[in-house]
Amino acid sequence: MRRRLVVGNWKMHGGLDANRALVEALVLEVGRSVGAGIAICVPFPYLPQVADLLRGSVVALGAQNVSEHASGAFTGEVSAGMLREFGYGFYTPEQRS
């Protein structure tokens, strides 16, 4: 049987202080025993901050709005390959450590 996965994002809301409060509350609430995988996908500028806040937690990290294209003249788009170069994308807590 496949494990359930709950993924959330916050669109274009937030900021450094709001992100910290939200992620810290989420990590505290989720704890270590959950019946499903938990992940959050954040806007690109906040990936480093949220990755640091999630370190050691069971919450996985992903990025919002990844382009369907690997490369090309797609202004404003970000490819999965670009994210992988920086260690981002969608990864589990095990892959993050």
Tab-separated table of C-alpha atoms in Angstrom:
chain	number	residue	atom	x	y	z
A	1	MET	CA	0.000	0.000	0.000
A	2	ARG	CA	1.237	3.460	-0.870
A	3	ARG	CA	1.932	5.933	1.922
A	4	ARG	CA	-0.255	9.022	1.935
A	5	LEU	CA	1.417	12.362	1.311
A	6	VAL	CA	0.033	15.728	2.374
A	7	VAL	CA	1.643	18.689	0.590
A	8	GLY	CA	0.919	22.351	1.204
A	9	ASN	CA	2.220	25.691	-0.009
A	10	TRP	CA	1.541	29.317	0.751
A	11	LYS	CA	1.388	30.858	-2.717
A	12	MET	CA	2.819	34.386	-2.650
A	13	HIS	CA	2.181	34.989	1.046
A	14	GLY	CA	4.730	35.125	3.810
A	15	GLY	CA	8.029	36.739	4.545
A	16	LEU	CA	11.038	35.778	6.628
A	17	ASP	CA	9.355	36.314	10.005
A	18	ALA	CA	6.016	34.813	8.977
A	19	ASN	CA	7.765	31.819	7.396
A	20	ARG	CA	9.728	31.144	10.570
A	21	ALA	CA	6.583	31.222	12.715
A	22	LEU	CA	4.632	28.995	10.318
A	23	VAL	CA	7.368	26.392	9.811
A	24	GLU	CA	8.278	26.221	13.501
A	25	ALA	CA	4.602	25.702	14.402
A	26	LEU	CA	4.206	23.043	11.701
A	27	VAL	CA	7.296	21.130	12.819
A	28	LEU	CA	6.165	21.280	16.442
A	29	GLU	CA	2.653	20.092	15.576
A	30	VAL	CA	3.733	17.273	13.260
A	31	GLY	CA	6.324	15.877	15.665
A	32	ARG	CA	7.751	12.463	14.855
A	33	SER	CA	4.640	10.283	14.581
A	34	VAL	CA	2.393	10.986	11.627
A	35	GLY	CA	0.218	8.678	9.564
A	36	ALA	CA	1.214	10.349	6.308
A	37	GLY	CA	4.196	12.029	4.719
A	38	ILE	CA	4.175	15.797	5.145
A	39	ALA	CA	5.779	18.252	2.717
A	40	ILE	CA	5.725	21.972	2.066
A	41	CYS	CA	6.536	23.625	-1.245
A	42	VAL	CA	7.735	27.185	-0.902
A	43	PRO	CA	8.407	30.115	-3.233
A	44	PHE	CA	11.954	30.055	-4.620
A	45	PRO	CA	13.406	32.951	-2.569
A	46	TYR	CA	12.519	31.162	0.681
A	47	LEU	CA	14.045	27.749	-0.116
A	48	PRO	CA	17.290	28.331	1.869
A	49	GLN	CA	15.462	29.692	4.917
A	50	VAL	CA	12.876	26.918	5.027
A	51	ALA	CA	15.479	24.206	4.370
A	52	ASP	CA	17.334	25.402	7.479
A	53	LEU	CA	14.129	25.522	9.529
A	54	LEU	CA	13.166	21.972	8.486
A	55	ARG	CA	16.568	20.422	9.210
A	56	GLY	CA	16.063	17.421	11.508
A	57	SER	CA	12.284	17.358	11.110
A	58	VAL	CA	10.046	14.808	9.377
A	59	VAL	CA	8.679	17.478	7.018
A	60	ALA	CA	9.911	17.244	3.414
A	61	LEU	CA	10.695	20.296	1.280
A	62	GLY	CA	9.726	21.118	-2.281
A	63	ALA	CA	9.608	24.166	-4.527
A	64	GLN	CA	6.559	25.874	-5.990
A	65	ASN	CA	6.027	26.396	-9.706
A	66	VAL	CA	8.685	24.201	-11.288
A	67	SER	CA	8.626	24.475	-15.068
A	68	GLU	CA	7.661	21.515	-17.195
A	69	HIS	CA	10.599	22.394	-19.465
A	70	ALA	CA	14.189	21.303	-18.832
A	71	SER	CA	15.589	24.435	-20.505
A	72	GLY	CA	14.797	27.040	-23.125
A	73	ALA	CA	13.594	30.593	-23.628
A	74	PHE	CA	10.971	30.564	-20.859
A	75	THR	CA	11.436	33.881	-19.058
A	76	GLY	CA	10.772	33.675	-15.345
A	77	GLU	CA	10.631	29.876	-15.262
A	78	VAL	CA	12.823	27.622	-13.102
A	79	SER	CA	13.629	24.049	-14.123
A	80	ALA	CA	13.928	21.033	-11.841
A	81	GLY	CA	17.553	20.718	-12.982
A	82	MET	CA	18.322	24.243	-11.789
A	83	LEU	CA	16.837	23.431	-8.399
A	84	ARG	CA	18.800	20.172	-8.160
A	85	GLU	CA	22.061	22.081	-8.698
A	86	PHE	CA	21.385	23.890	-5.424
A	87	GLY	CA	20.143	20.806	-3.592
A	88	TYR	CA	16.479	21.799	-3.838
A	89	GLY	CA	13.456	20.316	-5.483
A	90	PHE	CA	11.414	17.821	-3.584
A	91	TYR	CA	13.277	15.694	-1.137
A	92	THR	CA	12.615	13.732	1.994
A	93	PRO	CA	14.099	14.364	5.443
A	94	GLU	CA	16.455	11.395	4.896
A	95	GLN	CA	17.822	12.954	1.710
A	96	ARG	CA	18.252	16.336	3.430
A	97	SER	CA	20.607	15.127	6.185
